[in-house]
mmCIF file of C-alpha atoms in Angstrom:
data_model
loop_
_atom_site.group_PDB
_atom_site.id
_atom_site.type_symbol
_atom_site.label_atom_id
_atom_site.label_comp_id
_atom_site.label_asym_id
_atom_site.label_seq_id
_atom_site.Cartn_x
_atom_site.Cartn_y
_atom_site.Cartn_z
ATOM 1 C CA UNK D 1 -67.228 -17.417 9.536
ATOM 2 C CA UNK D 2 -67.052 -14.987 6.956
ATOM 3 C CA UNK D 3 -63.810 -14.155 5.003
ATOM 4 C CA UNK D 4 -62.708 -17.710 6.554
ATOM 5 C CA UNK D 5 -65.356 -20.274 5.376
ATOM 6 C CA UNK D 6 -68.209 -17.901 3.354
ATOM 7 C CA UNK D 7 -67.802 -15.177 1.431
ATOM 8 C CA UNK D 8 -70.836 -13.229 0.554
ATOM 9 C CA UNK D 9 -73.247 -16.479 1.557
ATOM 10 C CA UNK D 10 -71.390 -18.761 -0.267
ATOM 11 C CA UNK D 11 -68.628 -21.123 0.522
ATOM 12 C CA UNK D 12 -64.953 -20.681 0.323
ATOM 13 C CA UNK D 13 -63.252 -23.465 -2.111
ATOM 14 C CA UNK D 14 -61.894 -26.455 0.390
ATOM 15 C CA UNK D 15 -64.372 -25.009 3.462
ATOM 16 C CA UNK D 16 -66.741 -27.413 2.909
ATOM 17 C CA UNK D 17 -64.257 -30.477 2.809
ATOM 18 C CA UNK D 18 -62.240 -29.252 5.528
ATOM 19 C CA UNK D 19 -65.147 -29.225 7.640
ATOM 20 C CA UNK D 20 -65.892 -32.753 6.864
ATOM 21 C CA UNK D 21 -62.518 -33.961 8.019
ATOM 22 C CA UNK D 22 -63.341 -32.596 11.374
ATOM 23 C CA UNK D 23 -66.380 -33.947 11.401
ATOM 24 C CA UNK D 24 -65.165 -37.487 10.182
ATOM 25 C CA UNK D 25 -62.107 -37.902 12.006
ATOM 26 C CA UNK D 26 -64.158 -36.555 15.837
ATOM 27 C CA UNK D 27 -61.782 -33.154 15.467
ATOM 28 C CA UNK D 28 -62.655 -30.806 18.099
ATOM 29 C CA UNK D 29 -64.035 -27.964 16.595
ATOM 30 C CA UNK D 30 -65.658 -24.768 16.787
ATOM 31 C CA UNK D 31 -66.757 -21.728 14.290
ATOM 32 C CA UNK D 32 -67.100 -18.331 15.937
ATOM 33 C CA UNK D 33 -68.928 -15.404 14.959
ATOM 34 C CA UNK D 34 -68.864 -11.952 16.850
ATOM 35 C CA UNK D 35 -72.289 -11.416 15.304
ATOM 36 C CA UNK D 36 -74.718 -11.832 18.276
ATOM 37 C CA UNK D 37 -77.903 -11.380 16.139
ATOM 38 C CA UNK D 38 -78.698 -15.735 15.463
ATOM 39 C CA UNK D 39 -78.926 -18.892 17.850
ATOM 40 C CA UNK D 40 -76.794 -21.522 16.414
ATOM 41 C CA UNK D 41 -80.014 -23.319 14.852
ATOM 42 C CA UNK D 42 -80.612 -19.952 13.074
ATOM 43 C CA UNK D 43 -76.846 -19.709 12.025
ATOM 44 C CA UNK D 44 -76.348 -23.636 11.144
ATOM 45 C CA UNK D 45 -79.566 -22.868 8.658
ATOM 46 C CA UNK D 46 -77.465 -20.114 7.152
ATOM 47 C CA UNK D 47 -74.743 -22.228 6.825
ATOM 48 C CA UNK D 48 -76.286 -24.986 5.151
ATOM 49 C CA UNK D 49 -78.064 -22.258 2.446
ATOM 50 C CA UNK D 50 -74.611 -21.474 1.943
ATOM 51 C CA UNK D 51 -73.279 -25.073 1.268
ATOM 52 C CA UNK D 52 -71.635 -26.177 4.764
ATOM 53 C CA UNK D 53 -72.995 -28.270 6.902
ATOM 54 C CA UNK D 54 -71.647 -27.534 10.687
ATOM 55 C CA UNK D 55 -73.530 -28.944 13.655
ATOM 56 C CA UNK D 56 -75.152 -26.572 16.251
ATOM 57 C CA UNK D 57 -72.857 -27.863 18.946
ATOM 58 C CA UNK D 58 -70.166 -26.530 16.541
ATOM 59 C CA UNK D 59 -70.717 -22.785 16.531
ATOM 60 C CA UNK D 60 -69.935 -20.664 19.148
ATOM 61 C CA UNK D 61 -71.518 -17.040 19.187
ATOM 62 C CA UNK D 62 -70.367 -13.478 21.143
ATOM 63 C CA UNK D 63 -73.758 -13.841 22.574
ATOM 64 C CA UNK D 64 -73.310 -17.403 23.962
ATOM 65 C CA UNK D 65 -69.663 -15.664 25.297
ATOM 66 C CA UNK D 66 -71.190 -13.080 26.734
ATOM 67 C CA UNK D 67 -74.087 -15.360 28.440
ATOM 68 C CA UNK D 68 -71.318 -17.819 29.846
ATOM 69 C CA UNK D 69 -69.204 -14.638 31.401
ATOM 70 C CA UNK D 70 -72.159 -13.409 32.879
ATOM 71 C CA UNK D 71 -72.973 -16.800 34.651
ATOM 72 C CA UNK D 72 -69.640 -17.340 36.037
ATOM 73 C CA UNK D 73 -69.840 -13.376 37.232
ATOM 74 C CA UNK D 74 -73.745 -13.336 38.895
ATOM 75 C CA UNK D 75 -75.563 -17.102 38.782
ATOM 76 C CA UNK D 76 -78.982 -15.904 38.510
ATOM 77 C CA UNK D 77 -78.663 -12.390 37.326
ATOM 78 C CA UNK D 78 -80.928 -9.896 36.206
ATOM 79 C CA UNK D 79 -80.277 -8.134 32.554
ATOM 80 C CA UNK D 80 -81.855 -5.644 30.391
ATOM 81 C CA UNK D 81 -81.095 -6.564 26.963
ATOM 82 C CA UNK D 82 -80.792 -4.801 23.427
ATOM 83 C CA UNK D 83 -80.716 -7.686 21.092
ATOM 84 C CA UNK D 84 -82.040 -10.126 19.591
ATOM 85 C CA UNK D 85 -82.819 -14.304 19.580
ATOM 86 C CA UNK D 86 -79.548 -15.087 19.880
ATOM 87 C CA UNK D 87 -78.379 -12.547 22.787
ATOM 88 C CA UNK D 88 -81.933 -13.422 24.583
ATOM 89 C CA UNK D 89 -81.874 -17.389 24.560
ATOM 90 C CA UNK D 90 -77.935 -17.405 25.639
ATOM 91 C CA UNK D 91 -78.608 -15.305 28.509
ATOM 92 C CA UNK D 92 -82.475 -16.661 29.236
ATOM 93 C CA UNK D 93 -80.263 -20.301 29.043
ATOM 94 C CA UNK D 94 -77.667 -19.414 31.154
ATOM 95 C CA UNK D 95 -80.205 -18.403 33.839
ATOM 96 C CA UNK D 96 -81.147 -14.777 34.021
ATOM 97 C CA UNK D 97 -83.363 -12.922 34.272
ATOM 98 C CA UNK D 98 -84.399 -10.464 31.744
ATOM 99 C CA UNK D 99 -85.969 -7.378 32.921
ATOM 100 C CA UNK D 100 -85.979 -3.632 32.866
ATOM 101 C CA UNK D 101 -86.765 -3.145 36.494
ATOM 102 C CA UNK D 102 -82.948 -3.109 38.486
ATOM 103 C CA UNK D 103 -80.696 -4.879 36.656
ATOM 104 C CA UNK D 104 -77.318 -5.825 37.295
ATOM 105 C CA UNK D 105 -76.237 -5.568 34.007
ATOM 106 C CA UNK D 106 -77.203 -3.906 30.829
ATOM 107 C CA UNK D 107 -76.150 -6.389 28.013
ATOM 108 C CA UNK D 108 -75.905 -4.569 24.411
ATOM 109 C CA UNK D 109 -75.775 -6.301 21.125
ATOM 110 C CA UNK D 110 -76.571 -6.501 17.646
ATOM 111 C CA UNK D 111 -79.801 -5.795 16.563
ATOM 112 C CA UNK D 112 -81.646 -5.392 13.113
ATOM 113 C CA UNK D 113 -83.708 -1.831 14.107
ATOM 114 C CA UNK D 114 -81.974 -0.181 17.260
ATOM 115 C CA UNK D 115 -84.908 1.877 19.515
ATOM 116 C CA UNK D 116 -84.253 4.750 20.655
ATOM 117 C CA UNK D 117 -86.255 4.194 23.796
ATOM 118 C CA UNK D 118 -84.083 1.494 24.651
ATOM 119 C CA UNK D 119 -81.284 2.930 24.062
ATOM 120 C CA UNK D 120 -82.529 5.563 26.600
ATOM 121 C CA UNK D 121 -83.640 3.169 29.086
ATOM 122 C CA UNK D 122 -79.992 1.772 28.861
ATOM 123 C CA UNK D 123 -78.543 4.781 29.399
ATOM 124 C CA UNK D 124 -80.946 5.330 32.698
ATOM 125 C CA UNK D 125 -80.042 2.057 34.427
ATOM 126 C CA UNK D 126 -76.436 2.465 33.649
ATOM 127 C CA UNK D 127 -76.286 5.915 35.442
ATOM 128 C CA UNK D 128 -78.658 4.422 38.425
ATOM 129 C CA UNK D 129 -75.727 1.371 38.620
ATOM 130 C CA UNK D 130 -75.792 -1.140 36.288
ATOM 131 C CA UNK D 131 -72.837 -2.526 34.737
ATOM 132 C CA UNK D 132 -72.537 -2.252 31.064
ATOM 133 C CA UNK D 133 -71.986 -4.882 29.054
ATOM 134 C CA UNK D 134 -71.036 -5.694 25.184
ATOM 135 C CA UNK D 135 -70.863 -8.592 23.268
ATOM 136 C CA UNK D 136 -68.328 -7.276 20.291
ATOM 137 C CA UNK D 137 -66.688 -4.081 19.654
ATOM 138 C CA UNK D 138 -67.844 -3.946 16.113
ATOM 139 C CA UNK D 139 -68.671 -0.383 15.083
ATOM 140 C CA UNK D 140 -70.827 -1.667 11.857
ATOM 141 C CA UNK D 141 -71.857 -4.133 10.410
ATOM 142 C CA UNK D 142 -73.294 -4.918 6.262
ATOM 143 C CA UNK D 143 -76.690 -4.963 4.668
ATOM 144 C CA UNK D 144 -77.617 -4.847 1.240
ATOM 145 C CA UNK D 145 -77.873 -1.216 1.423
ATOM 146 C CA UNK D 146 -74.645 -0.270 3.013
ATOM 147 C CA UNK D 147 -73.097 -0.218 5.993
ATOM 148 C CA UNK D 148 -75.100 -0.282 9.112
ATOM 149 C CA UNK D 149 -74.499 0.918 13.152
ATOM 150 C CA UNK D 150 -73.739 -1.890 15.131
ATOM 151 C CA UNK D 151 -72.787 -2.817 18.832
ATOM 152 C CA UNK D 152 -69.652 -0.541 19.038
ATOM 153 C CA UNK D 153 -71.362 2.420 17.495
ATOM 154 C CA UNK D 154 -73.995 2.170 19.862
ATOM 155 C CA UNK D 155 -72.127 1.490 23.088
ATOM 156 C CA UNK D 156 -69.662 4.946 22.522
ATOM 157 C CA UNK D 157 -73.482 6.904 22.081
ATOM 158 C CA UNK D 158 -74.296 5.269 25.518
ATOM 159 C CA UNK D 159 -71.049 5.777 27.003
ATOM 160 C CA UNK D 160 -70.659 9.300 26.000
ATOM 161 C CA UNK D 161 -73.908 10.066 27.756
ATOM 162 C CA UNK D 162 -73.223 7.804 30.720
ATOM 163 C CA UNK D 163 -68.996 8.307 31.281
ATOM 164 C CA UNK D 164 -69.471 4.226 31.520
ATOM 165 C CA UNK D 165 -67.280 2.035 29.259
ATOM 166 C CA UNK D 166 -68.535 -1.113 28.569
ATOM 167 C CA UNK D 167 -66.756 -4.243 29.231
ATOM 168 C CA UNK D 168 -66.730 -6.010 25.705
ATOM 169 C CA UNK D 169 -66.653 -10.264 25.499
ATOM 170 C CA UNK D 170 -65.989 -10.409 21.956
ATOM 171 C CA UNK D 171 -63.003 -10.660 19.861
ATOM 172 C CA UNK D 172 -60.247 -8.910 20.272
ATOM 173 C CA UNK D 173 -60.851 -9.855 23.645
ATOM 174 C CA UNK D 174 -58.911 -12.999 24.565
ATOM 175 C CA UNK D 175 -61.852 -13.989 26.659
ATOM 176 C CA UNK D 176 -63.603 -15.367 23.663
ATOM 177 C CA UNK D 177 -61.008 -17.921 22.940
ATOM 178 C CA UNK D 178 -60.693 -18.832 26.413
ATOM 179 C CA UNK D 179 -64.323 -19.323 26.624
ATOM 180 C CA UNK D 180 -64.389 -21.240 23.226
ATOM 181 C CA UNK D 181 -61.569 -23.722 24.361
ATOM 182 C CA UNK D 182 -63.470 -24.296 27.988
ATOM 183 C CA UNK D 183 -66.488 -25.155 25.364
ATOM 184 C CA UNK D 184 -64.890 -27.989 23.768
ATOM 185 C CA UNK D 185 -62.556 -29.298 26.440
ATOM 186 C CA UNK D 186 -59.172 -27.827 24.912
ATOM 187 C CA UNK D 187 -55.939 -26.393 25.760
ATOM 188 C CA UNK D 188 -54.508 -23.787 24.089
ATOM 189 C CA UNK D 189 -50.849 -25.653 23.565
ATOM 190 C CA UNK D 190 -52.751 -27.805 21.739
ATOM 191 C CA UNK D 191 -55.122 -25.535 19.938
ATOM 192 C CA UNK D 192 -55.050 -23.538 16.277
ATOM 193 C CA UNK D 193 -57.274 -20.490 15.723
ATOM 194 C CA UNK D 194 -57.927 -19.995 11.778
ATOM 195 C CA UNK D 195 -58.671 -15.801 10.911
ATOM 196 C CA UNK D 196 -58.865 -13.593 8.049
ATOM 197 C CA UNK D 197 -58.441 -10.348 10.124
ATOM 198 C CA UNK D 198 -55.397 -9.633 12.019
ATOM 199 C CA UNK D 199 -56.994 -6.904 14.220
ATOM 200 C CA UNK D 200 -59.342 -9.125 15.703
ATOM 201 C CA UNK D 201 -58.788 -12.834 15.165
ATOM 202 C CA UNK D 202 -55.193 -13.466 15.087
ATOM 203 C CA UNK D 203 -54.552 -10.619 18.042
ATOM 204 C CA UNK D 204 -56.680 -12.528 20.270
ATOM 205 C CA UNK D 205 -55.548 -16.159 19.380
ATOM 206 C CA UNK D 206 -52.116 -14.464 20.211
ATOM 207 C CA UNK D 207 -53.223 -13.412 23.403
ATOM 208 C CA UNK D 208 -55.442 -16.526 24.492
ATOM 209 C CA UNK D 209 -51.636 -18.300 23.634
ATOM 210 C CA UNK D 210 -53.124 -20.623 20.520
ATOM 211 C CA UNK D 211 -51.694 -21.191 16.940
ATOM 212 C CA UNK D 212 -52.730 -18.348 14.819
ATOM 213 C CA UNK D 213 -52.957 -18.850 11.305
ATOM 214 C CA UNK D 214 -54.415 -16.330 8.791
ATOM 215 C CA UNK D 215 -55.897 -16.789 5.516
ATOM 216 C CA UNK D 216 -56.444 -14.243 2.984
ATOM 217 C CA UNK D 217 -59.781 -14.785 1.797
ATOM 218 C CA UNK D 218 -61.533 -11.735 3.907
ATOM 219 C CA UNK D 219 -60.296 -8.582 5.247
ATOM 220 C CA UNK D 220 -56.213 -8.832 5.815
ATOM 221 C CA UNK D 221 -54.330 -9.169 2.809
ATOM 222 C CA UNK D 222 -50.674 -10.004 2.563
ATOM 223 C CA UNK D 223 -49.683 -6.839 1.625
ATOM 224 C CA UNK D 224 -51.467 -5.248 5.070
ATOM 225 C CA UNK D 225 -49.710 -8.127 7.025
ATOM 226 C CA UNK D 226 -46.314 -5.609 7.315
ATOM 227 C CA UNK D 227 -48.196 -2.885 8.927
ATOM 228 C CA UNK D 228 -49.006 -4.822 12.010
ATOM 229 C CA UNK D 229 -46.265 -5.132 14.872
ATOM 230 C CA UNK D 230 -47.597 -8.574 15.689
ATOM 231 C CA UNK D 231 -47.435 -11.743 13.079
ATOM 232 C CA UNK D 232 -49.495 -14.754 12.958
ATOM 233 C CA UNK D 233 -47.606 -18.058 13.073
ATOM 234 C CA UNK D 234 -48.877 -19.256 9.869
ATOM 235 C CA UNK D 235 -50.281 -17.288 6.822
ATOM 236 C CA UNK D 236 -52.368 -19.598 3.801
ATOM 237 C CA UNK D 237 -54.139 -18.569 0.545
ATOM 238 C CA UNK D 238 -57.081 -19.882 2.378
ATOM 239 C CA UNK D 239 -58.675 -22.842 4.152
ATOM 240 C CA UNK D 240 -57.446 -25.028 0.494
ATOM 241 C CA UNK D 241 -54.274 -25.350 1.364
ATOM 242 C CA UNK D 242 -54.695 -25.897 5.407
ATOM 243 C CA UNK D 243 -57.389 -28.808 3.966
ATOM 244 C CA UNK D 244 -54.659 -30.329 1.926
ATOM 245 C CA UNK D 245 -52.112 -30.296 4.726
ATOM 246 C CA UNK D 246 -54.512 -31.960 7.002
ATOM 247 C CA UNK D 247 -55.551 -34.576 5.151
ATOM 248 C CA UNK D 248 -51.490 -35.431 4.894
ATOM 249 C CA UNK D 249 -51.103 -35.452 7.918
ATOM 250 C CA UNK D 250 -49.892 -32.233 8.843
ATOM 251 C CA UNK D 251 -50.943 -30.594 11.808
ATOM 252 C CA UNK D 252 -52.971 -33.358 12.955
ATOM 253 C CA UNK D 253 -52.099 -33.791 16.656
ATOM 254 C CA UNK D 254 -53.680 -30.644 17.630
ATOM 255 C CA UNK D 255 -56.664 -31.404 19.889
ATOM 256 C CA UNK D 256 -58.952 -28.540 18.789
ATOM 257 C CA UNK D 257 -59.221 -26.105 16.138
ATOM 258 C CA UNK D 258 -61.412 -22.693 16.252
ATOM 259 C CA UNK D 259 -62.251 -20.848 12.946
ATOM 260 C CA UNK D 260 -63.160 -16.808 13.732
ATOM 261 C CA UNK D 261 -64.837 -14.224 12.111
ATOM 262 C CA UNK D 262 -66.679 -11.151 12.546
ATOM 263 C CA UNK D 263 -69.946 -11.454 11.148
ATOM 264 C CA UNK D 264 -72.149 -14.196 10.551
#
């Protein structure tokens, strides 16, 4: 969401109407956030504050990747978790189990105040078996103060002590997409994935085989396009000008669109 439709809690120019026409004309649609922190009520809330109004079913979280990956893998797990609301209620949703005594996985995400004792207790179930798990690869993440760890940072402490690498759901994994697109019943011929960073979102919609198309209203600015060795198929100012196309006409035969981001 942010760099793509917010920018510092408030809404890009065109976002909000852009939106709307998805809404209004039954556009599939969903807005993805590697941030595993909020549920989609608590994220919809944020998005509102912020001036866009995007329906729960609508958003589509690394934590509610994660849970669905973990479903298809063990129905019924068992999971120790570091996280918070929105890790716990994808995974308690999907079916597991959430304990500290044997788990088949240990699922790591973002959390406000990482404990040390969990982090410990992590690191003794993954070296008695459990497979390690991450919903994003992001090293850190913002806060008023400055920058703080986050689920990447955490996971190379853990893996240094443990020689376990985690497998990570999130973007730049492709899995996200795919998981996305099963969400709302699309293909990915037919499918356009909006970024602002080419490192994460447009890489991925690459791989998953969508539309990429990059705005430059967040991290990757036209003059860092050149030093990538991959290109997205379309580049705009920002969401605007994609608005303005669509409401023209342009573009509109694609069956489902999915906006990305990095944090919430």
């Amino acid at each position: 969401m942010d760099g793509v439709l917010v920018h510092e809690n408030q809404a890009i120019p065109g976002a909000a109407k852009m939106i709307g026409h998805w809404v209004a004309t039954g556009k599939r649609f969903l807005v993805l956030t590697n941030n595993s922190i909020y549920t989609p009520r608590d994220l919809r809330a944020r998005l509102l504050s912020s001036g866009l109004d995007v329906p729960e079913k609508n958003i589509w979280t690394s934590a509610m990747a994660t849970a669905e990956f973990l479903r298809r893998q063990r129905p019924g797990g068992r999971a120790f978790v570091i996280g918070e609301a929105g890790l716990t209620t994808a995974l308690h949703d999907a079916g597991f189990i959430l304990t500290d005594q044997e788990p088949d996985y240990v699922v790591l995400g973002e959390t406000r105040t990482y404990s040390f004792e969990a982090i410990t207790k992590a690191i003794r179930l993954i070296s008695d078996g459990a497979r390690f798990i991450t919903t994003n690869p992001d090293a850190t993440g913002p806060s008023p103060e400055g920058l703080l760890p986050a689920t990447g940072a955490v996971a190379a402490l853990i893996t240094q002590a443990t020689s376990r690498v985690p497998y990570v759901v999130g973007k730049p994994n492709p899995m996200m997409f795919r998981s996305a697109l099963n969400r709302i019943d699309a293909h990915s011929e037919t499918t356009a994935m909006i970024g602002d960073r080419m490192d994460t979102d447009i890489i991925a919609g690459m791989e998953a085989g969508l539309l990429t198309v990059l705005v430059h209203t967040g991290i990757t600015q036209p003059e860092d396009v050149a030093s990538f060795p991959f290109r997205a198929d379309l580049e705009y100012p920002s969401v605007a000008e994609i608005h303005a196309e669509l409401i023209q006409g342009t573009n509109e035969d694609g069956s489902g669109i999915v906006a990305g981001s990095n944090e919430d």
